[in-house]
Short mmCIF file of C-alpha atoms in Angstrom, two decimals:
data_model
loop_
_atom_site.label_atom_id
_atom_site.label_comp_id
_atom_site.label_asym_id
_atom_site.label_seq_id
_atom_site.Cartn_x
_atom_site.Cartn_y
_atom_site.Cartn_z
CA MET A 1 -127.37 210.48 170.69
CA SER A 2 -124.30 210.41 168.47
CA LEU A 3 -124.56 211.10 164.75
CA GLU A 4 -123.48 207.51 164.11
CA SER A 5 -126.29 206.13 166.29
CA LYS A 6 -128.83 208.46 164.72
CA SER A 7 -127.73 207.38 161.25
CA ARG A 8 -128.00 203.70 162.20
CA GLY A 9 -131.48 204.28 163.64
CA GLU A 10 -132.65 205.93 160.42
CA GLU A 11 -131.15 203.07 158.43
CA LEU A 12 -133.09 200.50 160.49
CA LYS A 13 -136.27 202.54 160.14
CA GLY A 14 -135.80 202.62 156.37
CA GLU A 15 -135.28 198.85 156.28
CA GLY A 16 -138.42 198.44 158.35
CA ASN A 17 -140.40 200.64 155.98
CA GLN A 18 -139.18 198.64 152.98
CA ALA A 19 -140.04 195.33 154.68
CA PHE A 20 -143.51 196.70 155.45
CA LYS A 21 -143.93 197.81 151.83
CA ASP A 22 -142.94 194.29 150.74
CA LYS A 23 -145.59 192.93 153.17
CA HIS A 24 -143.01 191.25 155.39
CA TYR A 25 -144.65 192.59 158.53
CA ALA A 26 -142.84 190.47 161.12
CA LEU A 27 -139.51 191.52 159.62
CA ALA A 28 -140.61 195.16 159.62
CA GLN A 29 -141.52 194.81 163.28
CA GLN A 30 -138.03 193.49 164.03
CA PHE A 31 -136.34 196.42 162.28
CA TYR A 32 -138.51 198.95 164.14
CA SER A 33 -137.71 197.22 167.44
CA LYS A 34 -133.97 197.44 166.75
CA ALA A 35 -134.35 201.12 165.83
CA LEU A 36 -136.22 201.73 169.09
CA GLU A 37 -133.29 200.31 171.02
CA ILE A 38 -131.29 203.23 169.63
CA ASP A 39 -133.98 205.93 169.68
CA HIS A 40 -136.53 204.96 172.33
CA ALA A 41 -138.21 208.37 172.31
CA ASN A 42 -139.08 208.37 168.59
CA ALA A 43 -142.88 208.49 168.42
CA MET A 44 -142.93 207.66 164.70
CA LEU A 45 -141.06 204.40 165.29
CA TRP A 46 -143.61 203.38 167.90
CA GLY A 47 -146.39 204.29 165.48
CA ASN A 48 -144.79 202.31 162.66
CA ARG A 49 -144.35 199.27 164.87
CA ALA A 50 -148.00 199.57 165.88
CA PHE A 51 -148.97 199.49 162.20
CA ALA A 52 -146.90 196.33 161.64
CA ALA A 53 -148.55 194.74 164.70
CA ILE A 54 -151.99 195.46 163.21
CA ARG A 55 -151.03 193.66 160.02
CA LEU A 56 -149.89 190.72 162.17
CA GLU A 57 -153.21 190.84 164.08
CA GLU A 58 -151.34 191.60 167.32
CA PHE A 59 -153.91 194.17 168.32
CA GLY A 60 -152.99 194.33 172.00
CA GLY A 61 -149.38 195.06 171.06
CA ALA A 62 -150.53 197.67 168.55
CA ILE A 63 -152.57 199.46 171.23
CA ALA A 64 -149.57 199.47 173.59
CA ASP A 65 -147.20 200.83 170.90
CA ALA A 66 -149.65 203.47 169.69
CA SER A 67 -150.28 204.55 173.28
CA LYS A 68 -146.52 205.00 173.77
CA ALA A 69 -146.37 207.09 170.59
CA ILE A 70 -149.19 209.30 171.88
CA GLU A 71 -147.44 209.69 175.22
CA LEU A 72 -144.32 210.91 173.38
CA ASP A 73 -146.20 213.10 170.90
CA PRO A 74 -149.83 213.93 171.78
CA LYS A 75 -150.24 215.60 168.37
CA TYR A 76 -149.23 212.52 166.35
CA ALA A 77 -152.45 211.86 164.42
CA LYS A 78 -151.43 208.48 163.01
CA ALA A 79 -150.87 207.10 166.51
CA TYR A 80 -154.53 207.76 167.39
CA TYR A 81 -155.46 206.32 164.00
CA ARG A 82 -153.51 203.09 164.66
CA ARG A 83 -154.86 202.69 168.17
CA GLY A 84 -158.37 203.21 166.80
CA ASP A 85 -157.76 200.57 164.13
CA ALA A 86 -156.61 198.06 166.75
CA SER A 87 -159.53 198.79 169.07
CA TYR A 88 -161.97 198.39 166.19
CA ALA A 89 -160.40 195.07 165.25
CA LEU A 90 -161.10 193.84 168.80
CA GLY A 91 -164.69 195.11 168.70
CA HIS A 92 -163.96 197.84 171.25
CA TRP A 93 -166.14 200.38 169.47
CA LYS A 94 -166.15 203.07 172.17
CA ASP A 95 -162.35 203.19 172.30
CA ALA A 96 -162.16 203.24 168.50
CA VAL A 97 -164.60 206.16 168.28
CA ARG A 98 -162.60 208.10 170.87
CA ASP A 99 -159.33 207.66 169.00
CA PHE A 100 -160.72 208.33 165.53
CA ARG A 101 -162.26 211.57 166.81
CA SER A 102 -158.89 212.56 168.28
CA ALA A 103 -157.17 211.77 164.98
CA ILE A 104 -159.71 213.80 163.00
CA ARG A 105 -159.11 216.83 165.21
CA LEU A 106 -155.44 216.63 164.23
CA ALA A 107 -156.02 215.63 160.58
CA PRO A 108 -159.47 216.99 159.67
CA SER A 109 -159.09 216.54 155.90
CA ASP A 110 -158.46 212.76 155.95
CA PRO A 111 -161.49 211.10 154.27
CA ASP A 112 -160.43 207.59 155.30
CA LEU A 113 -160.47 208.59 158.95
CA ARG A 114 -164.00 209.97 158.61
CA ARG A 115 -165.19 206.74 156.98
CA LYS A 116 -163.70 204.68 159.78
CA LEU A 117 -165.19 206.93 162.44
CA ALA A 118 -168.60 206.54 160.80
CA GLU A 119 -168.20 202.74 160.79
CA ALA A 120 -167.14 202.67 164.45
CA GLU A 121 -170.03 204.93 165.48
CA LYS A 122 -172.44 202.75 163.50
CA GLU A 123 -171.22 199.60 165.25
CA MET A 124 -171.34 201.24 168.67
CA LYS A 125 -174.96 202.30 168.07
CA ARG A 126 -175.87 198.86 166.68
CA GLN A 127 -174.45 197.15 169.74
CA ALA A 128 -176.38 199.46 172.08
CA PHE A 129 -179.56 198.96 170.04
CA GLU A 130 -179.28 195.17 170.08
CA LYS A 131 -178.61 195.18 173.80
CA ALA A 132 -181.70 197.32 174.42
CA LEU A 133 -183.91 195.05 172.32
CA ALA A 134 -182.60 191.75 173.65
CA THR A 135 -185.00 189.74 175.77
CA PRO A 136 -184.23 186.54 177.71
CA ASP A 137 -187.15 184.68 176.14
CA GLU A 138 -186.39 185.67 172.54
CA LYS A 139 -187.00 182.77 170.17
CA PRO A 140 -183.82 181.64 168.37
CA TYR A 141 -183.61 182.56 164.68
CA SER A 142 -183.04 178.89 163.89
CA GLU A 143 -186.51 178.10 165.20
CA GLN A 144 -188.08 180.87 163.12
CA VAL A 145 -186.97 179.39 159.80
CA VAL A 146 -189.91 177.91 157.86
CA LEU A 147 -188.28 175.59 155.34
CA GLU A 148 -191.57 174.62 153.73
CA ASP A 149 -192.07 178.22 152.57
CA MET A 150 -188.84 178.12 150.56
CA PHE A 151 -189.84 176.70 147.20
CA VAL A 152 -187.14 175.50 144.83
CA GLU A 153 -188.08 177.00 141.48
CA GLU A 154 -188.24 174.78 138.40
CA GLY A 155 -185.70 177.04 136.75
CA TYR A 156 -183.09 176.32 139.44
CA SER A 157 -180.27 174.47 137.68
CA GLY A 158 -178.05 173.58 140.63
CA PRO A 159 -177.82 170.33 142.60
CA ARG A 160 -180.98 169.13 144.33
CA MET A 161 -181.49 167.29 147.59
CA GLU A 162 -183.52 164.10 147.61
CA ALA A 163 -186.42 163.42 149.98
CA ASP A 164 -186.49 160.33 152.20
CA GLU A 165 -189.54 158.11 152.72
CA GLU A 166 -190.97 160.62 155.20
CA GLY A 167 -190.50 163.53 152.83
CA ARG A 168 -187.51 165.06 154.62
CA LEU A 169 -184.67 166.34 152.48
CA ARG A 170 -181.39 164.53 153.03
CA VAL A 171 -177.75 165.03 152.11
CA THR A 172 -176.26 162.54 149.66
CA LEU A 173 -172.76 162.25 148.23
CA GLU A 174 -174.19 163.04 144.80
CA PHE A 175 -175.63 166.30 146.14
CA VAL A 176 -172.34 167.20 147.84
CA GLN A 177 -170.35 166.59 144.68
CA GLY A 178 -172.80 168.72 142.70
CA MET A 179 -172.55 171.47 145.30
CA LEU A 180 -168.75 171.53 145.14
CA GLU A 181 -168.91 171.74 141.34
CA ALA A 182 -171.36 174.64 141.57
CA PHE A 183 -169.13 176.46 144.04
CA LYS A 184 -166.12 175.99 141.73
CA ASN A 185 -168.13 177.80 139.05
CA GLU A 186 -169.08 180.56 141.54
CA GLN A 187 -172.69 179.41 141.68
CA LEU A 188 -174.64 179.03 144.91
CA VAL A 189 -176.99 176.28 146.01
CA HIS A 190 -180.61 177.23 146.56
CA ARG A 191 -181.25 178.94 149.90
CA ARG A 192 -183.66 176.12 150.88
CA TYR A 193 -180.77 173.67 150.62
CA ALA A 194 -178.38 176.03 152.38
CA PHE A 195 -180.78 176.32 155.33
CA GLU A 196 -181.28 172.54 155.33
CA ILE A 197 -177.52 172.01 155.59
CA ILE A 198 -177.07 174.53 158.40
CA LEU A 199 -179.99 173.32 160.49
CA GLN A 200 -179.23 169.62 160.02
CA ALA A 201 -175.61 170.25 161.01
CA GLN A 202 -176.70 172.36 163.98
CA ALA A 203 -178.81 169.48 165.29
CA ILE A 204 -175.77 167.18 165.10
CA LEU A 205 -173.51 169.74 166.84
CA LYS A 206 -176.02 170.31 169.65
CA ALA A 207 -175.73 166.66 170.64
CA LEU A 208 -171.95 166.93 171.12
CA PRO A 209 -170.15 167.87 174.34
CA ALA A 210 -167.89 170.91 174.65
CA LEU A 211 -164.83 168.64 174.46
CA VAL A 212 -165.10 165.64 172.14
CA ASP A 213 -163.07 162.43 172.33
CA VAL A 214 -161.96 160.98 168.98
CA THR A 215 -160.47 157.54 168.45
CA ILE A 216 -158.16 156.66 165.58
CA PRO A 217 -158.37 152.86 165.24
CA ASP A 218 -155.35 150.69 164.48
CA GLY A 219 -154.45 151.17 160.84
CA GLY A 220 -156.53 154.34 160.61
CA GLU A 221 -155.59 157.98 160.19
CA LEU A 222 -157.09 161.39 160.92
CA THR A 223 -156.30 164.57 158.97
CA VAL A 224 -156.16 167.82 160.96
CA CYS A 225 -156.40 171.15 159.12
CA GLY A 226 -155.95 174.66 160.47
CA ASP A 227 -157.49 178.01 159.51
CA THR A 228 -159.13 178.14 156.08
CA HIS A 229 -160.54 181.70 156.36
CA GLY A 230 -162.85 181.72 153.37
CA GLN A 231 -160.19 180.49 150.93
CA PHE A 232 -162.46 177.94 149.25
CA PHE A 233 -160.18 177.08 146.36
CA ASP A 234 -157.41 176.20 148.82
CA LEU A 235 -159.86 173.90 150.60
CA LEU A 236 -160.36 172.15 147.28
CA ARG A 237 -156.58 171.84 147.00
CA ILE A 238 -156.56 169.99 150.34
CA PHE A 239 -159.23 167.60 149.06
CA ASP A 240 -157.31 167.09 145.81
CA LEU A 241 -154.16 166.20 147.74
CA ASN A 242 -155.73 164.18 150.54
CA GLY A 243 -159.08 162.96 149.26
CA LEU A 244 -162.63 163.99 150.12
CA PRO A 245 -163.87 163.38 153.67
CA SER A 246 -165.47 159.97 154.08
CA ASP A 247 -166.04 157.32 156.70
CA THR A 248 -162.56 155.98 155.86
CA ASN A 249 -160.89 159.40 155.46
CA PRO A 250 -161.87 161.47 158.52
CA TYR A 251 -161.00 165.14 158.94
CA LEU A 252 -160.81 167.65 161.78
CA PHE A 253 -160.91 171.34 160.83
CA ASN A 254 -159.59 173.44 163.69
CA GLY A 255 -161.61 176.65 163.54
CA ASP A 256 -161.52 179.98 161.68
CA PHE A 257 -163.41 178.68 158.69
CA VAL A 258 -164.78 182.11 157.78
CA ASP A 259 -163.85 185.83 157.51
CA ARG A 260 -161.06 187.52 155.55
CA GLY A 261 -161.38 185.38 152.41
CA SER A 262 -164.37 186.08 150.18
CA TRP A 263 -165.68 182.52 149.80
CA SER A 264 -166.51 181.99 153.46
CA VAL A 265 -170.08 180.93 152.67
CA GLU A 266 -168.78 178.22 150.33
CA ILE A 267 -166.25 177.06 152.94
CA ILE A 268 -168.68 176.75 155.83
CA LEU A 269 -171.44 175.14 153.78
CA THR A 270 -168.93 172.60 152.48
CA LEU A 271 -167.72 171.71 155.97
CA LEU A 272 -171.24 171.56 157.38
CA VAL A 273 -172.55 169.42 154.52
CA PHE A 274 -169.77 166.90 155.14
CA LYS A 275 -170.72 167.01 158.84
CA CYS A 276 -174.24 166.02 157.80
CA LEU A 277 -173.01 163.29 155.47
CA TYR A 278 -170.34 161.84 157.81
CA PRO A 279 -171.22 163.04 161.33
CA GLN A 280 -168.70 160.71 162.99
CA HIS A 281 -165.88 161.49 160.57
CA MET A 282 -166.00 165.26 160.01
CA HIS A 283 -165.02 167.19 163.13
CA LEU A 284 -165.20 170.98 163.50
CA THR A 285 -163.63 173.09 166.27
CA ARG A 286 -164.78 176.59 167.10
CA GLY A 287 -162.25 179.33 166.35
CA ASN A 288 -162.13 182.93 167.49
CA HIS A 289 -163.63 183.90 164.10
CA GLU A 290 -166.72 181.80 164.73
CA ALA A 291 -168.03 184.72 166.77
CA LYS A 292 -170.44 187.56 166.07
CA SER A 293 -168.00 190.40 166.75
CA MET A 294 -165.37 189.00 164.36
CA ASN A 295 -167.93 188.10 161.68
CA THR A 296 -169.33 191.62 161.74
CA ILE A 297 -165.93 193.21 161.18
CA TYR A 298 -164.10 190.80 158.90
CA GLY A 299 -166.67 190.06 156.24
CA PHE A 300 -168.68 186.92 156.97
CA VAL A 301 -171.91 188.69 157.94
CA GLY A 302 -171.66 190.96 154.90
CA GLU A 303 -170.97 187.98 152.64
CA VAL A 304 -173.95 185.97 153.92
CA LYS A 305 -176.23 188.97 153.47
CA ALA A 306 -174.92 189.53 149.94
CA LYS A 307 -175.21 185.88 148.89
CA TYR A 308 -178.29 184.89 150.90
CA THR A 309 -180.14 186.73 153.71
CA ALA A 310 -179.67 188.47 157.05
CA GLN A 311 -181.73 185.71 158.65
CA MET A 312 -179.20 183.13 157.46
CA ALA A 313 -176.38 185.16 159.03
CA GLU A 314 -178.18 184.89 162.38
CA VAL A 315 -178.71 181.14 161.95
CA PHE A 316 -175.01 180.71 161.22
CA ARG A 317 -174.23 182.69 164.38
CA GLU A 318 -176.41 180.40 166.48
CA THR A 319 -174.85 177.33 164.86
CA PHE A 320 -171.32 178.55 165.63
CA CYS A 321 -172.24 178.68 169.31
CA TRP A 322 -172.75 174.89 169.25
CA LEU A 323 -169.33 174.06 167.81
CA PRO A 324 -167.15 172.05 170.23
CA LEU A 325 -164.25 173.91 171.84
CA GLY A 326 -161.75 171.11 171.36
CA PHE A 327 -161.04 167.45 170.65
CA VAL A 328 -158.90 164.85 172.43
CA ILE A 329 -157.38 162.28 170.06
CA ASN A 330 -156.67 158.82 171.50
CA ASP A 331 -156.23 160.32 174.98
CA LYS A 332 -152.92 161.81 173.79
CA VAL A 333 -153.42 164.96 171.69
CA LEU A 334 -155.54 168.02 172.43
CA VAL A 335 -156.74 169.87 169.33
CA VAL A 336 -157.94 173.38 170.08
CA HIS A 337 -157.95 176.56 168.02
CA GLY A 338 -155.89 178.88 170.24
CA GLY A 339 -154.29 176.96 173.06
CA PRO A 340 -154.90 175.16 176.35
CA PRO A 341 -156.59 177.13 179.17
CA VAL A 342 -153.37 177.64 181.12
CA ALA A 343 -153.97 181.05 182.72
CA CYS A 344 -157.11 179.91 184.52
CA ASN A 345 -155.58 176.44 184.95
CA ALA A 346 -158.77 174.74 183.81
CA THR A 347 -158.62 170.97 183.47
CA LEU A 348 -160.09 168.79 180.74
CA ALA A 349 -162.81 167.90 183.21
CA ASP A 350 -163.57 171.62 183.66
CA VAL A 351 -163.79 172.12 179.90
CA ARG A 352 -166.20 169.22 179.54
CA LYS A 353 -168.59 171.01 181.91
CA LEU A 354 -168.58 174.33 180.04
CA ASP A 355 -171.79 175.76 178.60
CA ARG A 356 -170.42 176.74 175.19
CA ASN A 357 -173.71 177.96 173.71
CA ARG A 358 -172.79 181.63 173.88
CA GLU A 359 -170.61 184.30 172.34
CA PRO A 360 -167.02 183.95 173.60
CA PRO A 361 -166.23 185.85 176.83
CA GLU A 362 -163.08 187.98 177.21
CA ASP A 363 -161.47 185.71 179.80
CA GLY A 364 -161.74 182.23 181.24
CA PRO A 365 -161.21 178.80 179.66
CA MET A 366 -163.43 179.32 176.61
CA CYS A 367 -161.67 182.58 175.75
CA GLU A 368 -158.23 181.05 176.16
CA MET A 369 -159.03 178.03 174.03
CA LEU A 370 -159.99 180.36 171.18
CA TRP A 371 -157.30 183.06 171.60
CA ASN A 372 -154.11 181.85 173.36
CA ASP A 373 -150.75 181.72 171.53
CA PRO A 374 -147.42 180.03 172.29
CA GLN A 375 -144.21 182.00 172.88
CA ASP A 376 -140.55 180.99 172.99
CA GLN A 377 -139.91 182.61 176.38
CA LEU A 378 -140.61 180.79 179.63
CA GLY A 379 -143.66 181.72 181.63
CA MET A 380 -146.87 183.42 180.62
CA VAL A 381 -147.69 187.01 179.62
CA PRO A 382 -150.73 188.89 178.24
CA ASN A 383 -151.17 188.09 174.55
CA LYS A 384 -150.09 190.68 171.99
CA ARG A 385 -153.48 190.17 170.36
CA GLY A 386 -155.10 191.91 173.30
CA VAL A 387 -157.09 188.79 174.28
CA GLY A 388 -155.88 185.67 176.08
CA VAL A 389 -152.27 184.91 177.03
CA ALA A 390 -149.01 183.84 175.44
CA PHE A 391 -147.61 180.70 177.08
CA GLY A 392 -144.05 179.38 177.14
CA PRO A 393 -142.68 175.83 176.79
CA ASP A 394 -142.61 175.30 180.55
CA VAL A 395 -146.26 176.25 180.86
CA ALA A 396 -147.29 174.00 177.96
CA LYS A 397 -145.36 171.02 179.29
CA ARG A 398 -146.67 171.41 182.84
CA TRP A 399 -150.32 171.72 181.78
CA LEU A 400 -150.20 168.88 179.26
CA GLU A 401 -148.50 166.51 181.70
CA SER A 402 -151.05 167.38 184.39
CA GLN A 403 -153.78 166.25 181.98
CA GLY A 404 -152.00 163.11 180.80
CA LEU A 405 -151.51 164.50 177.29
CA GLN A 406 -148.49 164.45 174.98
CA MET A 407 -149.17 167.38 172.66
CA VAL A 408 -151.46 170.29 171.83
CA VAL A 409 -152.26 170.98 168.18
CA ARG A 410 -153.52 174.48 167.60
CA SER A 411 -153.95 176.90 164.69
CA HIS A 412 -154.77 180.63 164.94
CA GLU A 413 -151.43 181.93 163.53
CA VAL A 414 -149.97 182.28 160.05
CA LYS A 415 -146.77 180.24 159.67
CA ASP A 416 -144.44 180.66 156.71
CA GLU A 417 -144.17 176.90 156.22
CA GLY A 418 -147.82 176.22 157.05
CA PHE A 419 -146.91 174.57 160.34
CA GLU A 420 -144.53 174.90 163.27
CA VAL A 421 -143.37 172.41 165.89
CA ALA A 422 -142.46 174.33 169.06
CA HIS A 423 -141.90 173.79 172.78
CA ASP A 424 -139.78 170.65 172.22
CA GLY A 425 -142.68 169.04 170.40
CA TYR A 426 -145.35 169.81 172.99
CA THR A 427 -146.99 172.53 170.86
CA VAL A 428 -147.76 172.23 167.15
CA THR A 429 -149.34 174.97 165.03
CA ILE A 430 -151.13 174.08 161.79
CA PHE A 431 -152.38 176.73 159.33
CA SER A 432 -154.18 175.78 156.12
CA ALA A 433 -154.74 179.10 154.32
CA PRO A 434 -151.74 179.51 151.96
CA ASN A 435 -150.80 183.01 150.82
CA TYR A 436 -153.16 184.25 153.52
CA CYS A 437 -155.30 187.15 152.31
CA ASP A 438 -153.49 186.96 148.95
CA GLN A 439 -150.48 188.74 150.42
CA MET A 440 -148.59 186.81 153.10
CA GLY A 441 -146.75 184.37 150.81
CA ASN A 442 -146.98 181.52 153.32
CA LYS A 443 -147.53 177.86 152.54
CA GLY A 444 -150.53 175.95 153.81
CA ALA A 445 -150.29 172.60 155.56
CA PHE A 446 -152.26 169.79 157.16
CA ILE A 447 -151.36 166.94 159.52
CA ARG A 448 -152.16 163.24 159.29
CA PHE A 449 -152.15 161.36 162.60
CA ASP A 450 -151.95 157.58 162.84
CA SER A 451 -153.28 155.54 165.76
CA ASP A 452 -150.06 156.18 167.71
CA CYS A 453 -150.66 159.93 167.23
CA LYS A 454 -147.47 160.40 165.24
CA PRO A 455 -147.89 163.49 163.05
CA SER A 456 -147.03 163.61 159.35
CA PHE A 457 -147.09 167.04 157.69
CA THR A 458 -148.08 167.92 154.11
CA GLN A 459 -147.40 171.42 152.74
CA PHE A 460 -149.12 172.99 149.76
CA ASP A 461 -149.12 176.24 147.81
CA ALA A 462 -152.08 178.51 147.15
CA ALA A 463 -154.49 177.44 144.42
CA PRO A 464 -155.52 179.79 141.60
CA HIS A 465 -158.86 181.45 142.23
CA PRO A 466 -161.25 183.91 140.58
CA ASN A 467 -160.35 187.57 140.75
CA LYS A 468 -162.06 188.58 143.97
CA ARG A 469 -160.02 190.34 146.65
CA PRO A 470 -160.03 189.34 150.33
CA MET A 471 -162.25 191.34 152.69
CA ALA A 472 -164.57 192.11 149.76
CA TYR A 473 -167.57 191.90 152.09
CA ALA A 474 -166.03 193.52 155.18
CA ALA A 475 -167.80 196.38 156.91
CA GLY A 476 -167.55 199.55 154.86
CA ALA A 477 -164.17 201.25 155.09
CA TRP A 478 -162.85 198.27 157.02
CA SER A 479 -162.35 196.34 153.83
CA SER A 480 -159.21 198.49 153.39
CA MET A 481 -157.55 197.23 156.58
CA MET A 482 -155.78 194.49 154.64
#
């Protein structure tokens, strides 16, 4: 390598490091890639690009880059560290433990590594323990809840549900408005009411198919929102801009309601209570973060336990398994969290037959609908996330046309402008968590569809919120991943 090339490579590496420091992770990744074109055998560049991929949640790509760094330099401790981070993020505990142990052998004095190893070992043991205890006839946690034993104390000052003529508690608009006001003031509703909301919503969700058809009547509109990720005060911003859900103002929230942000409980209770109040006009899609493995890592389980109980966390988990996998609007638009099931070439008819009441598998149509991503290149390749596939414009067009559809609307990815129209209009991404994790600087957005399924986009900036950092409830040392 010439001195000029070496100098240029170091310059690109420095620009990548500065972009990373400024939290422009995609830009950092680009600089590292350009540097690797000059110095392909530089293990540190591969390790740095792996770190950027982790920040972008491209965990499969991070594992590949870290593995290349290890191949080039088997004594590069940070490469094992990065690969362990990525494996942990995917819930691959055994692989994470292996790599953290390798990293500790090379860097024995790193306390952060030891904390992460302890977390990975704890999760690996928990998974094995739960598997050993599981029985086919185990009664669901939702059926073990005894609502009548949860007395609402006279001293409780929050909103109260009213009883109907048969003595059953019911959701009213007055209660919902009181609940939102309490949440704004960082107050919770009584756990009796929280359980009522979850179980009433679960009963409604159970009656739905895996793929739901939605009709926008002439003169009507439907608002579609993307990931909200526990950013409750940004959800309120959406309602301020677009109005509360109602029977004349329907909404569809496209998955990833929880994790990352530290008001996930408030988000999901708000969405579920509107599902109870307007069951035909509040639609909820399952995202890849409505899953036990993600909720354990990224904070939702810890948040529910901190704000309510471990039993409630299990009831939420069971409820998530009943969320529909997608919606078809006016026989024209598929709304799904990740993308259409193109790798397995499943049809809409196949999706309608799926038994969705389970944790997401690692392949097949359900997995793809939660995890797939679009790409600019033609064809289809394994997803950089490490789960699902990335599909090109030709793949999207072919699949949509085979199903008689015009467009897929999906979420699952941060976009600087809050949305992106790709694949010549066949693929639209919508993301509704502005300044994601208080650090990405992106806008949020939502879509309004009319009866002709013409999309209209609204962008918005992040709302002010109380001083609580993202990932505040994440598992142990993992709260430092962001």
